[in-house]
mmCIF file of C-alpha atoms and ligand atoms in Angstrom:
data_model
loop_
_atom_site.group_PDB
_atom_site.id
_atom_site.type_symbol
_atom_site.label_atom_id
_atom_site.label_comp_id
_atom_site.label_asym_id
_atom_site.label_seq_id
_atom_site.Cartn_x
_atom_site.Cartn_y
_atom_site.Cartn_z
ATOM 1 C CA UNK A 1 -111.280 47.532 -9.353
ATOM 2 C CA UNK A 2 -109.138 45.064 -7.223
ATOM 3 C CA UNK A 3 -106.120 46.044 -5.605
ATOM 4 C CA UNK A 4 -102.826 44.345 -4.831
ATOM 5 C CA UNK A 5 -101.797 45.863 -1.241
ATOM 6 C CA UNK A 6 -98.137 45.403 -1.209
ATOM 7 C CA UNK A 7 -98.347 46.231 2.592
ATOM 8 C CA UNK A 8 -94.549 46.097 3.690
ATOM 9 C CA UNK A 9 -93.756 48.791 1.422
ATOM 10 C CA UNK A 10 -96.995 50.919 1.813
ATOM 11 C CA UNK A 11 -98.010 50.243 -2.316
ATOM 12 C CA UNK A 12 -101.430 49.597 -3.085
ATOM 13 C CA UNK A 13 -102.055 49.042 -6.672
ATOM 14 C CA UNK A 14 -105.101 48.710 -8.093
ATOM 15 C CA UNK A 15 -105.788 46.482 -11.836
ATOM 16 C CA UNK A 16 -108.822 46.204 -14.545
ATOM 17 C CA UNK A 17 -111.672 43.677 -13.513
ATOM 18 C CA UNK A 18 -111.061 40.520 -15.198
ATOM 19 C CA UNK A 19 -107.485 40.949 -15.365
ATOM 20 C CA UNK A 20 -105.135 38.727 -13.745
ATOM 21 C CA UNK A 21 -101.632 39.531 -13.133
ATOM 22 C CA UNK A 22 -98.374 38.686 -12.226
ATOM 23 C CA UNK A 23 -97.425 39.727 -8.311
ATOM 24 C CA UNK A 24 -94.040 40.453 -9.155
ATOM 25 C CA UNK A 25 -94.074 42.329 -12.084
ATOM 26 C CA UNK A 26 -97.067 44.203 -10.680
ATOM 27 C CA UNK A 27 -94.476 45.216 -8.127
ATOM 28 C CA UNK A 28 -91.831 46.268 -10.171
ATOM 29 C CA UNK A 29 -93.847 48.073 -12.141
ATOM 30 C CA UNK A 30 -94.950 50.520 -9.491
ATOM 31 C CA UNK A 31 -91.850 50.391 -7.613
ATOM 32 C CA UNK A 32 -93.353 48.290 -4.920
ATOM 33 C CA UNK A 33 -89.538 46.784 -3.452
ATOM 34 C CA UNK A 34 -90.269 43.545 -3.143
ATOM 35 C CA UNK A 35 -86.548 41.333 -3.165
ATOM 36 C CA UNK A 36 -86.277 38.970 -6.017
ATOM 37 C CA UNK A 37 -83.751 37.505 -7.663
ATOM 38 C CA UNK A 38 -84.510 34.384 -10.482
ATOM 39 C CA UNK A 39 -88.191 35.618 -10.941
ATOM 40 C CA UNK A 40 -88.090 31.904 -12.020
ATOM 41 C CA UNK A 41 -89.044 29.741 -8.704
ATOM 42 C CA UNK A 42 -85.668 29.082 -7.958
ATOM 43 C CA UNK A 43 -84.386 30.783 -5.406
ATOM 44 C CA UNK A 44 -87.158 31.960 -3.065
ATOM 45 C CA UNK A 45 -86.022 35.769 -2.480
ATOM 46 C CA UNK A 46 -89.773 37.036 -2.934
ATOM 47 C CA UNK A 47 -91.584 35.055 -1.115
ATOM 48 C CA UNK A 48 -94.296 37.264 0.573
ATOM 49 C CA UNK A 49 -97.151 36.309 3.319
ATOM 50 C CA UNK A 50 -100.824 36.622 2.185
ATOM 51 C CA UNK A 51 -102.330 38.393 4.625
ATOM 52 C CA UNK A 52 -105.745 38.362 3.033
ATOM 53 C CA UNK A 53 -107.074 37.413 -0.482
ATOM 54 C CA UNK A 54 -105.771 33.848 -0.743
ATOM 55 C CA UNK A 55 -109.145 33.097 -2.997
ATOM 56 C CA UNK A 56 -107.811 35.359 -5.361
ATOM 57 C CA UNK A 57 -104.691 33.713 -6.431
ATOM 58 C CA UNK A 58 -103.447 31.383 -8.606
ATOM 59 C CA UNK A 59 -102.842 27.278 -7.587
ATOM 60 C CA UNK A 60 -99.329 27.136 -6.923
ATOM 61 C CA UNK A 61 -97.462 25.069 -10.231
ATOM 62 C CA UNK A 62 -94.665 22.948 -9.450
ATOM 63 C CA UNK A 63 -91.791 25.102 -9.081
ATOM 64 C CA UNK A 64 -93.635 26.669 -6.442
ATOM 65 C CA UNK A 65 -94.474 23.600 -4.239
ATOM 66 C CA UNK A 66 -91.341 22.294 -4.915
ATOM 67 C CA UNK A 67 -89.807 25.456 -4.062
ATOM 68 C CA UNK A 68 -91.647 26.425 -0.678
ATOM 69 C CA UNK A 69 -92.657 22.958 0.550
ATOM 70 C CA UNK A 70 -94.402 23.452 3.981
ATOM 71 C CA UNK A 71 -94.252 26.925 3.837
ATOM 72 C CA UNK A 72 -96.795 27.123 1.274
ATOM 73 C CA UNK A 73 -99.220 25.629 4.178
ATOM 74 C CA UNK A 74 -98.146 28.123 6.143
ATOM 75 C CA UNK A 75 -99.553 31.337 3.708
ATOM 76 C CA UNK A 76 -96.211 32.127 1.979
ATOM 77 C CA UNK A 77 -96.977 32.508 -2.055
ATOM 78 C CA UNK A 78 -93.522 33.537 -4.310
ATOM 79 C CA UNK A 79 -94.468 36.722 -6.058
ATOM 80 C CA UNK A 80 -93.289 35.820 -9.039
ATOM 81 C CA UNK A 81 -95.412 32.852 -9.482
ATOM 82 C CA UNK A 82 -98.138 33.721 -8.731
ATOM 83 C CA UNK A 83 -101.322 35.147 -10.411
ATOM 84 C CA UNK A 84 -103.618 37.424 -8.758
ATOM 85 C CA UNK A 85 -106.998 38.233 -9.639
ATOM 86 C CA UNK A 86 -108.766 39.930 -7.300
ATOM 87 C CA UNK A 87 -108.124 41.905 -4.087
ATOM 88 C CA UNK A 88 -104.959 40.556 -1.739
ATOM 89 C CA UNK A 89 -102.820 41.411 1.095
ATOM 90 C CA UNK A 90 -99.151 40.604 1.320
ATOM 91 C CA UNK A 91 -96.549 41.387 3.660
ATOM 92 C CA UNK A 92 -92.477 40.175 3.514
ATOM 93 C CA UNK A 93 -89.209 40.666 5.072
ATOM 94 C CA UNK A 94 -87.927 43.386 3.442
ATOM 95 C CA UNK A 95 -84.374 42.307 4.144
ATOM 96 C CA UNK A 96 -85.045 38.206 2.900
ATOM 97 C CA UNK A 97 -82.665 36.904 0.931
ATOM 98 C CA UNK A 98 -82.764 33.458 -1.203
ATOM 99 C CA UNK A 99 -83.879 30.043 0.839
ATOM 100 C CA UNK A 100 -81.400 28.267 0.969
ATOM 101 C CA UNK A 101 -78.720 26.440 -1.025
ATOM 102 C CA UNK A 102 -80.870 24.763 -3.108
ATOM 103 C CA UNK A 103 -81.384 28.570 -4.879
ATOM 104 C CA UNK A 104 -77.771 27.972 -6.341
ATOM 105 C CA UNK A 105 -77.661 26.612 -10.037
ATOM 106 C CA UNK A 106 -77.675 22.910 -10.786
ATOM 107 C CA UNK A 107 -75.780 22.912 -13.757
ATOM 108 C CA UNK A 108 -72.596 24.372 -12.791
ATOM 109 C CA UNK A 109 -69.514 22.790 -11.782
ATOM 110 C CA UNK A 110 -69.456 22.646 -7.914
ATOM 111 C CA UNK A 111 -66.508 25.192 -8.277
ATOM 112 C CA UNK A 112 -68.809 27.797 -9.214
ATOM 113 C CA UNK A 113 -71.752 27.160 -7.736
ATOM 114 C CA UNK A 114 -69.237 27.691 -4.565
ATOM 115 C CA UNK A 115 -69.109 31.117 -5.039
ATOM 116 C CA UNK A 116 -72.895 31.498 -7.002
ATOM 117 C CA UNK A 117 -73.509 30.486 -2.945
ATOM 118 C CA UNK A 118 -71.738 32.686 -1.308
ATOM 119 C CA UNK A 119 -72.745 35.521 -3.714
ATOM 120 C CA UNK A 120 -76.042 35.144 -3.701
ATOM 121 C CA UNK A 121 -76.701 33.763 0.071
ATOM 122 C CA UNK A 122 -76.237 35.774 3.561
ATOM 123 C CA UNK A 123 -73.868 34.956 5.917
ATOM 124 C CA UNK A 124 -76.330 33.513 8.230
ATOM 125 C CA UNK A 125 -77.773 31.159 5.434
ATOM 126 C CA UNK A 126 -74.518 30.193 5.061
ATOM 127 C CA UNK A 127 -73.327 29.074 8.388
ATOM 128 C CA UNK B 1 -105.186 38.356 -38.975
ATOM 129 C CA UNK B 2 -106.051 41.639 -41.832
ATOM 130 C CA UNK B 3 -103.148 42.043 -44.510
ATOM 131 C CA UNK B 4 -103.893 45.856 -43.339
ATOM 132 C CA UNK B 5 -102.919 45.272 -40.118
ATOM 133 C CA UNK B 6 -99.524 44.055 -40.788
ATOM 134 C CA UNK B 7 -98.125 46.637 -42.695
ATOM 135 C CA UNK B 8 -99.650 49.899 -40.840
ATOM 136 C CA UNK B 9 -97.089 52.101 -39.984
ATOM 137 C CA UNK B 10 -97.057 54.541 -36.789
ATOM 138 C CA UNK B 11 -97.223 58.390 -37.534
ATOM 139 C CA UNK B 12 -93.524 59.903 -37.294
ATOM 140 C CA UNK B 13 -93.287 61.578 -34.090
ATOM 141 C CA UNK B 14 -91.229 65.097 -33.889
ATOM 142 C CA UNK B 15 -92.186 66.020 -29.964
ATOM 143 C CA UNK B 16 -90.801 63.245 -27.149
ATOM 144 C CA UNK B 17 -93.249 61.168 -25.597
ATOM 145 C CA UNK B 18 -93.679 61.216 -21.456
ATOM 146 C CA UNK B 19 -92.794 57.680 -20.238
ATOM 147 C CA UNK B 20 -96.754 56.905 -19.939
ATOM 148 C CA UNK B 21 -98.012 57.821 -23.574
ATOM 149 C CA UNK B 22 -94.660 55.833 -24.623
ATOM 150 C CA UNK B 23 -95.217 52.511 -22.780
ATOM 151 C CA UNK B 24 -99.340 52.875 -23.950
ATOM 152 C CA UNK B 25 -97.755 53.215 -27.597
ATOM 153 C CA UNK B 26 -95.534 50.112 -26.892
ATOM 154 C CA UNK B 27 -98.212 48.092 -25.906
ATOM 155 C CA UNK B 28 -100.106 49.301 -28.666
ATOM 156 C CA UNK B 29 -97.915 48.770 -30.902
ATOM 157 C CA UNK B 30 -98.057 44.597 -29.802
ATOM 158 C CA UNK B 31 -102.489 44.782 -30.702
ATOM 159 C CA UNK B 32 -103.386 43.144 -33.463
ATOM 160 C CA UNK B 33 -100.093 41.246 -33.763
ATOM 161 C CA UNK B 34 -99.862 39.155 -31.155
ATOM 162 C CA UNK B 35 -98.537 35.376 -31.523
ATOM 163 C CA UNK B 36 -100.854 33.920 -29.331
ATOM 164 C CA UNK B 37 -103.911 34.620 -31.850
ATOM 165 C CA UNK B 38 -101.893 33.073 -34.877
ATOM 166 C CA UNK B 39 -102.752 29.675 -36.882
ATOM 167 C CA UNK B 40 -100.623 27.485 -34.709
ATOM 168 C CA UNK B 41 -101.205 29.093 -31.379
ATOM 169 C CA UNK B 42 -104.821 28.268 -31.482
ATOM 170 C CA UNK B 43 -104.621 24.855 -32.649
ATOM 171 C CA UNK B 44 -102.572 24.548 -29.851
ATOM 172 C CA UNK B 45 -104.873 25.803 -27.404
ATOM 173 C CA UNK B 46 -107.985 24.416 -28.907
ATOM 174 C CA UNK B 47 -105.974 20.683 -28.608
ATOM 175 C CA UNK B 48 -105.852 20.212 -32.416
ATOM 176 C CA UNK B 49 -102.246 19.569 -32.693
ATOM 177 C CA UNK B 50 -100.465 15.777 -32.729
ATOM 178 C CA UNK B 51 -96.689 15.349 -31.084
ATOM 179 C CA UNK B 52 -95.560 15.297 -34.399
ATOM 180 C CA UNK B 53 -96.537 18.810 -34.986
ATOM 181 C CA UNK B 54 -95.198 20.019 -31.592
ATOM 182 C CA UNK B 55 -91.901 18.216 -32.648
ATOM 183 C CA UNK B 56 -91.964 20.392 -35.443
ATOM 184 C CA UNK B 57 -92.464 23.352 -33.347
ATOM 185 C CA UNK B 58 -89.399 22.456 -31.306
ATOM 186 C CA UNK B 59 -87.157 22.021 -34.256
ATOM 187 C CA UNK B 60 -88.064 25.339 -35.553
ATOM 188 C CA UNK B 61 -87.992 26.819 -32.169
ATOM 189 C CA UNK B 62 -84.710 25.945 -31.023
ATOM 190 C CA UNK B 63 -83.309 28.485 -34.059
ATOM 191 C CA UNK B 64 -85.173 30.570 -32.714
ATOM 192 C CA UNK B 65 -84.726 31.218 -28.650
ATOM 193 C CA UNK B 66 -81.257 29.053 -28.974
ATOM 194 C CA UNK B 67 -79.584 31.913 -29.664
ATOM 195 C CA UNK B 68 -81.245 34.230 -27.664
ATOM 196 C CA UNK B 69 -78.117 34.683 -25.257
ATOM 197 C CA UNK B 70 -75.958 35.842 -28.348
ATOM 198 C CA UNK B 71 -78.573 38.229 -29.599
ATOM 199 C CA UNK B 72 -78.421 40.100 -26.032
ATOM 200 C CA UNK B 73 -74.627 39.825 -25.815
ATOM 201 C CA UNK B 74 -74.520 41.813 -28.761
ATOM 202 C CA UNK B 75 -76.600 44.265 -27.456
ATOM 203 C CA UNK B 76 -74.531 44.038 -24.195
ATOM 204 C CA UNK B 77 -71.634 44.710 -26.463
ATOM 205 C CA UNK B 78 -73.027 48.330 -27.398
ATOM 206 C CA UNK B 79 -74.587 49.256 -24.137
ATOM 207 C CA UNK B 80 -72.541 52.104 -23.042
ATOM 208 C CA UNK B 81 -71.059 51.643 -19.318
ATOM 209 C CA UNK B 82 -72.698 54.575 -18.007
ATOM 210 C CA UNK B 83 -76.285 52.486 -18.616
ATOM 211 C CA UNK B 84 -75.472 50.370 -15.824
ATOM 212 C CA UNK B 85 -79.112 48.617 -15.511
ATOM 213 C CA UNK B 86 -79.590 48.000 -18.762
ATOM 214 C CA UNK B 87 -75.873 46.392 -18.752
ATOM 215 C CA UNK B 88 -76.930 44.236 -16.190
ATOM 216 C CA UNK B 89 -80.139 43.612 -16.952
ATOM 217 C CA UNK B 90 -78.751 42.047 -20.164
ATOM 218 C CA UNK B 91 -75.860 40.269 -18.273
ATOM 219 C CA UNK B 92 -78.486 38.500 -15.692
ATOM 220 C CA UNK B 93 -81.019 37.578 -18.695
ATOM 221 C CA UNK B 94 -78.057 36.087 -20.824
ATOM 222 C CA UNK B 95 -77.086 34.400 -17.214
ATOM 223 C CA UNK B 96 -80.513 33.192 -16.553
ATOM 224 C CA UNK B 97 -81.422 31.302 -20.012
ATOM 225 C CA UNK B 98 -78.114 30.164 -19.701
ATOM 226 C CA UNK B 99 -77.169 28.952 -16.227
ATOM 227 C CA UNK B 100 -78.792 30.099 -13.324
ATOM 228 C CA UNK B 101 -81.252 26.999 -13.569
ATOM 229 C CA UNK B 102 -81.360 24.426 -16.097
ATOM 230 C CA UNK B 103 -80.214 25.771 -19.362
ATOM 231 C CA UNK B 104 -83.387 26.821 -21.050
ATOM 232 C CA UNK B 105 -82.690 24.942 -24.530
ATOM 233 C CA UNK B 106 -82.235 21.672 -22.564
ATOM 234 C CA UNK B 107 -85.814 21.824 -21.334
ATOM 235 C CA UNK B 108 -87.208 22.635 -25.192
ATOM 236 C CA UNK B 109 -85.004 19.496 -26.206
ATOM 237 C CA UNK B 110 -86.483 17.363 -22.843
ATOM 238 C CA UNK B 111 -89.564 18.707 -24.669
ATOM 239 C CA UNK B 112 -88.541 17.827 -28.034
ATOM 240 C CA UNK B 113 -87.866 14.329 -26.922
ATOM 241 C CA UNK B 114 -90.911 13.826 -25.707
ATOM 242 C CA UNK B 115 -92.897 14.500 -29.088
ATOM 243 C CA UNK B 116 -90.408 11.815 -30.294
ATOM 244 C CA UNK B 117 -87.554 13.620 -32.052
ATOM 245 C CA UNK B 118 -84.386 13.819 -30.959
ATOM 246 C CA UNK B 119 -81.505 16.027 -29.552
ATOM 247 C CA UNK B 120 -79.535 16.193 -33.027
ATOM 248 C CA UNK B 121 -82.536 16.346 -34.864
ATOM 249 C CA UNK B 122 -83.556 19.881 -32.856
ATOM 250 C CA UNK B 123 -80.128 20.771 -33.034
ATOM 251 C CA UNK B 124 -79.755 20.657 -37.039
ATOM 252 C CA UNK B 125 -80.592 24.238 -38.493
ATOM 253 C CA UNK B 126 -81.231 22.454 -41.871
ATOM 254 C CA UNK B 127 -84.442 21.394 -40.535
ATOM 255 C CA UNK B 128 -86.028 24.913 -39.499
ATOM 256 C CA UNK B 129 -88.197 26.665 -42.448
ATOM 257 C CA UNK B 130 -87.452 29.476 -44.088
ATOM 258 C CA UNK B 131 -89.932 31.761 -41.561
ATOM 259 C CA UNK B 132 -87.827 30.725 -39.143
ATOM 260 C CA UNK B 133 -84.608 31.279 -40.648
ATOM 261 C CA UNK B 134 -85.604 34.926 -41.510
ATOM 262 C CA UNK B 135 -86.812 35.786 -38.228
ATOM 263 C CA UNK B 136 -83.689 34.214 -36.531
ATOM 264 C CA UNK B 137 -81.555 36.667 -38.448
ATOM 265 C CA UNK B 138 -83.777 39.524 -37.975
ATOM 266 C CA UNK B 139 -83.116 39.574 -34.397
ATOM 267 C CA UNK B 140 -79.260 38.973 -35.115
ATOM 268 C CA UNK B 141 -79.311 42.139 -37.244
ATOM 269 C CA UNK B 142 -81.481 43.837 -35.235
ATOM 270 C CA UNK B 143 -79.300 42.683 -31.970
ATOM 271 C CA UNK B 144 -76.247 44.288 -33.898
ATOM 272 C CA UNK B 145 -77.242 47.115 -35.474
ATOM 273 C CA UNK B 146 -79.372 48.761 -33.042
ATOM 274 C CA UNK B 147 -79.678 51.550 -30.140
ATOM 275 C CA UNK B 148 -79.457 49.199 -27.580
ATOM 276 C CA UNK B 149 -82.313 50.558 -26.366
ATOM 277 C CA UNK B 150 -83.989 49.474 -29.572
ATOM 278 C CA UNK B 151 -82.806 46.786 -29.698
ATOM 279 C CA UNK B 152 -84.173 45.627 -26.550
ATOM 280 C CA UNK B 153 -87.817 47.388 -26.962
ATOM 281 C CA UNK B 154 -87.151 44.753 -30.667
ATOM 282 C CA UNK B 155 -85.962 41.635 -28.862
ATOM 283 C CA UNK B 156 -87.154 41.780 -25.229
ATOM 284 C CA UNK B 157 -90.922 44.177 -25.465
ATOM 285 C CA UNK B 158 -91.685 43.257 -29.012
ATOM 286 C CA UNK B 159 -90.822 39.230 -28.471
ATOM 287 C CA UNK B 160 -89.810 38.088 -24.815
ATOM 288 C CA UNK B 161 -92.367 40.059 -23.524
ATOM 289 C CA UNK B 162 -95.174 38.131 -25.265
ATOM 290 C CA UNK B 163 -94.298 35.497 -23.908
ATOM 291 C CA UNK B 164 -96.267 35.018 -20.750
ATOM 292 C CA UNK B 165 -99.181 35.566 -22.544
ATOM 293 C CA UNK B 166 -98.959 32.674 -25.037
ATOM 294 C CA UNK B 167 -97.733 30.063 -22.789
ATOM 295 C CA UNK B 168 -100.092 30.571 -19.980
ATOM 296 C CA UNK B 169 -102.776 29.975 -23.005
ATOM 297 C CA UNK B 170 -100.537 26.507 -24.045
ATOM 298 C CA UNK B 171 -99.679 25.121 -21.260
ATOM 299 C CA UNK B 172 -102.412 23.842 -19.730
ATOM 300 C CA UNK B 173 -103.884 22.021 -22.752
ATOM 301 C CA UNK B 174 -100.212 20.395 -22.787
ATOM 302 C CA UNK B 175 -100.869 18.929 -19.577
ATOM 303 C CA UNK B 176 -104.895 17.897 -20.081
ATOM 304 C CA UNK B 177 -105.740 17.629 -23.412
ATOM 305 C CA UNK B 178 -102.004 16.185 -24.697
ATOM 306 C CA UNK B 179 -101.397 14.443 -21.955
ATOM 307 C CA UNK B 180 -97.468 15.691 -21.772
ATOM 308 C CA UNK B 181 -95.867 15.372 -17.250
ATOM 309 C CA UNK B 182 -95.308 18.252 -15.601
ATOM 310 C CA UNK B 183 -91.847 17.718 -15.993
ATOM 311 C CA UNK B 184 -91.833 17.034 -19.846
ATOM 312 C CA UNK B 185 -93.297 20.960 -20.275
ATOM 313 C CA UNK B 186 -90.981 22.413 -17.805
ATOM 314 C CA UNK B 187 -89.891 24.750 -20.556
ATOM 315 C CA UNK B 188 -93.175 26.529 -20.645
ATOM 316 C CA UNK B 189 -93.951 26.968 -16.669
ATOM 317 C CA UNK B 190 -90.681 28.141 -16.727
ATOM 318 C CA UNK B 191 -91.324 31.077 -19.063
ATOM 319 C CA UNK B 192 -94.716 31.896 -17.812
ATOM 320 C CA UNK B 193 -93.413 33.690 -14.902
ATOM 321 C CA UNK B 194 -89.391 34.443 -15.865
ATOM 322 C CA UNK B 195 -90.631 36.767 -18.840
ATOM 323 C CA UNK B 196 -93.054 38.406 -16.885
ATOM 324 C CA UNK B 197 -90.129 40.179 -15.114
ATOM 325 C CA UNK B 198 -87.883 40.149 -18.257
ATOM 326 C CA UNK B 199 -90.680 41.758 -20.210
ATOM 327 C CA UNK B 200 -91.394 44.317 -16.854
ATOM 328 C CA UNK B 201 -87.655 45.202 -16.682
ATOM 329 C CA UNK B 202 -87.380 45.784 -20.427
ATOM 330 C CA UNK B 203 -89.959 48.283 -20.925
ATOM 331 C CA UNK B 204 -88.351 49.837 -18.083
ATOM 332 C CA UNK B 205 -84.975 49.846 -20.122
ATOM 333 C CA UNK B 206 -87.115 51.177 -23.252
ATOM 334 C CA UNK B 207 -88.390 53.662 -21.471
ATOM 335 C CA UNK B 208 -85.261 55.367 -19.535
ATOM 336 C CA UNK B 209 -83.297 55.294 -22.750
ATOM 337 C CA UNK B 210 -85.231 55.777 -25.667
ATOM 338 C CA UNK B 211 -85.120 59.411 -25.017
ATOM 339 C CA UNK B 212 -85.225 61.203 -28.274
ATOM 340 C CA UNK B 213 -88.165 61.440 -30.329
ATOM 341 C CA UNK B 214 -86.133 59.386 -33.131
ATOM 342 C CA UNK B 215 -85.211 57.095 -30.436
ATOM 343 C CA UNK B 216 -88.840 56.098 -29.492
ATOM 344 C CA UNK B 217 -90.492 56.061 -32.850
ATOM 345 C CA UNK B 218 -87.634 53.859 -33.985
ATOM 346 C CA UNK B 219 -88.002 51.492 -31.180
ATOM 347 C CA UNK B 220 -92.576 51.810 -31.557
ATOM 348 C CA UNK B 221 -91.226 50.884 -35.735
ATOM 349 C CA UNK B 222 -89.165 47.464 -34.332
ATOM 350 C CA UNK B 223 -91.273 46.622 -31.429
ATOM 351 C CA UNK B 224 -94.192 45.931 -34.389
ATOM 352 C CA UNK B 225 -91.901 44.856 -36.454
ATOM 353 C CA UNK B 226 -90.846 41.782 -34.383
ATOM 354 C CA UNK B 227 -94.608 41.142 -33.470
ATOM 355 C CA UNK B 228 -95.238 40.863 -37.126
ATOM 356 C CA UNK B 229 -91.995 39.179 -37.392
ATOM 357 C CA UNK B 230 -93.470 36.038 -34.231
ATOM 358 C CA UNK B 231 -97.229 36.389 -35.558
ATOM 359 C CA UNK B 232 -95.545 35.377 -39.142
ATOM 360 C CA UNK B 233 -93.142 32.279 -37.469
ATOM 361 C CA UNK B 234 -96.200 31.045 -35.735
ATOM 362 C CA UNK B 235 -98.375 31.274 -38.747
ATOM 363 C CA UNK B 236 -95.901 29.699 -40.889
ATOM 364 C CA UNK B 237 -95.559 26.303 -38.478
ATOM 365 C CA UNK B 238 -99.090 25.956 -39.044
ATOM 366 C CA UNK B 239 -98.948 26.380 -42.705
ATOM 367 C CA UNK B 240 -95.889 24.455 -43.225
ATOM 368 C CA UNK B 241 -96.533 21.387 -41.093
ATOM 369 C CA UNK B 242 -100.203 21.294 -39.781
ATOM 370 C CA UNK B 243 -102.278 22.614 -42.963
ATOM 371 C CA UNK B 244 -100.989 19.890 -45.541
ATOM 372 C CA UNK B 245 -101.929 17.350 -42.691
ATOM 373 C CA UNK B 246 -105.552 18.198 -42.793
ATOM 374 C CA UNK B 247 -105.569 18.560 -46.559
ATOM 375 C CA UNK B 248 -104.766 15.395 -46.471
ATOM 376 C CA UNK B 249 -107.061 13.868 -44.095
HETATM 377 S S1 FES C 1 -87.494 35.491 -7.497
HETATM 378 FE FE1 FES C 1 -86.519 33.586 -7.208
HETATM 379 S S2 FES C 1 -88.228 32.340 -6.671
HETATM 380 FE FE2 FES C 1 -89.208 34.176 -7.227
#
């Protein structure tokens, strides 16, 4: 059986052969912690390293590229794009918050994407 | 799909379920029923459809997930305080089809538009079927009239939760055997992954608060009632738009 090792929060989770499944909801399933926010590609909040097992996941679709650019080079996945189906190691800030300002909505007036920013970013992101 | 399968109803249950056997029984309650096995799902997937037919789709579709927002508000509206998570799990998935991104309904119209029909055409009710127009109100009444926690194991494990599942089946055709751009299907990449979590953080709503027996086997009773209810939608745009096109080929 393969096993999702969610290694930051000490959850290993282990799925049916054949399956594949989503990272994120595998996580918050089992109580795993890992941050997210738009579970949609927006924002970035769960992006996690792969630490081993990048054979076993799914090509990154646009959002995802789009979303993580270099870092995607660099062995950073977003959880909740991504499709595992074998065995994989991933490891994350546990603290991480959303990317940057490009998280905050694009259809809003600039009004309230204002405070959608300071909301949902850190101070540090911020500054 | 076997007529018998439709209308099988689940033993009444007098003793509570523990949160495993209930979420098995969910799930179970889905088999057999699921949209992406209907008529029109598999012409999808097996590249059989024209645009016209997934303009057709979009029209009907629109009445459909258009209104998904008001169906949760209502739930919202009857979510005690004290449920806190499922209050804001509501809140954030109203939010998120909404405005957190691009509003959902503008990507099926973006997708609508490609197929060559147009904003007002997608926008008219009067040209969604009857299929459609029963299982829009279905999830109105249901939305209403419901245990919100019924109402959600109806609306978001029954429906939303399917979701993934189809559209990781339809989406890639779109792109190779339809030849749609990556931006034209936005709408479905989108919903791959965002109803994954929806889906994961409605059972978990389901199962924290259907805590009676009456509570779960009325929620297992909806949950395959609004299967049936997108099995017979997606049956019925093959029926009503794709069958009378090969009759007549
Ligand atoms: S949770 Fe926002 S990108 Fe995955």
């Amino acid at each position: 059986m393969p096993t999702i090792r969610y290694v930051t929060s000490g959850c290993a989770v282990d799925f049916a052969d054949g399956d594949d499944v989503n990272m994120l909801r595998v996580a918050i399933r089992n109580e795993c912690h890992v941050p997210y926010r738009c579970a949609s590609g927006n924002c970035g909040t769960d992006r996690v390293h792969v630490e081993d097992g990048h054979e076993n996941l799914s090509a990154p679709r646009r959002r995802e590229r789009e979303r993580l650019g270099d870092l995607l080079d660099d062995g950073w996945r977003l959880a909740c794009q991504t499709y595992v189906s074998g065995d994989c190691s991933v490891t994350w800030d546990p603290d991480q918050t959303a990317l940057d300002e490009r998280a905050t909505d694009r259809s809003l007036p600039d009004a309230v994407n204002e405070r959608l920013a300071r909301r949902w970013l850190s101070a540090e992101d911020t500054d | 799909m076997p007529r018998e399968a439709l209308t099988v109803k689940g033993d009444d249950m007098d003793e509570l379920l523990s949160k495993d056997e209930f979420r098995t029984a969910l799930e179970d309650a889905i088999k057999g029923r699921e949209a992406k096995n209907a008529s029109f799902s598999m012409a999808w997937a097996n590249g059989e459809l024209k645009r016209e037919h997934f303009a057709r789709w979009a029209e009907n579709h629109y009445h459909y997930v258009g209104p998904f927002a008001d169906y949760l508000a209502y739930i919202y509206a009857h979510t005690p305080d004290h449920a806190t998570d499922a209050k804001d799990f509501l809140l954030q998935n109203m939010y998120e089809e909404e405005l957190s991104d691009v509003r959902h309904t503008d990507l099926l119209i973006r997708f609508a538009e490609a197929c060559g029909t147009t904003r007002e055409r997608v926008m008219d009710e009067r040209n969604m079927n009857a299929v459609t127009r029963g299982l829009q109100g279905w999830c109105y009444a249901v939305a209403m009239r419901e245990h919100f926690a019924v109402a959600t194991a109806a609306l978001v494990v029954g429906l939303e939760s399917q979701v993934p599942s189809i559209y990781r089946k339809q989406y890639p055709p779109l792109i190779e055997a339809y030849g749609f751009g990556e931006d034209d299907v936005e709408f479905f990449d989108l919903h791959i992954t965002s109803d994954e979590v929806h889906g994961e953080r409605g059972y978990q709503i389901v199962l924290d608060y259907a805590d009676t027996p009456e509570l779960q086997q009325r929620s297992l009773d909806l949950v395959r009632a609004g299967a049936e209810m997108r099995f017979a939608y997606t049956k019925s745009l093959y029926d009503t738009y794709v069958a009378p096109d090969l009759e007549r080929v």
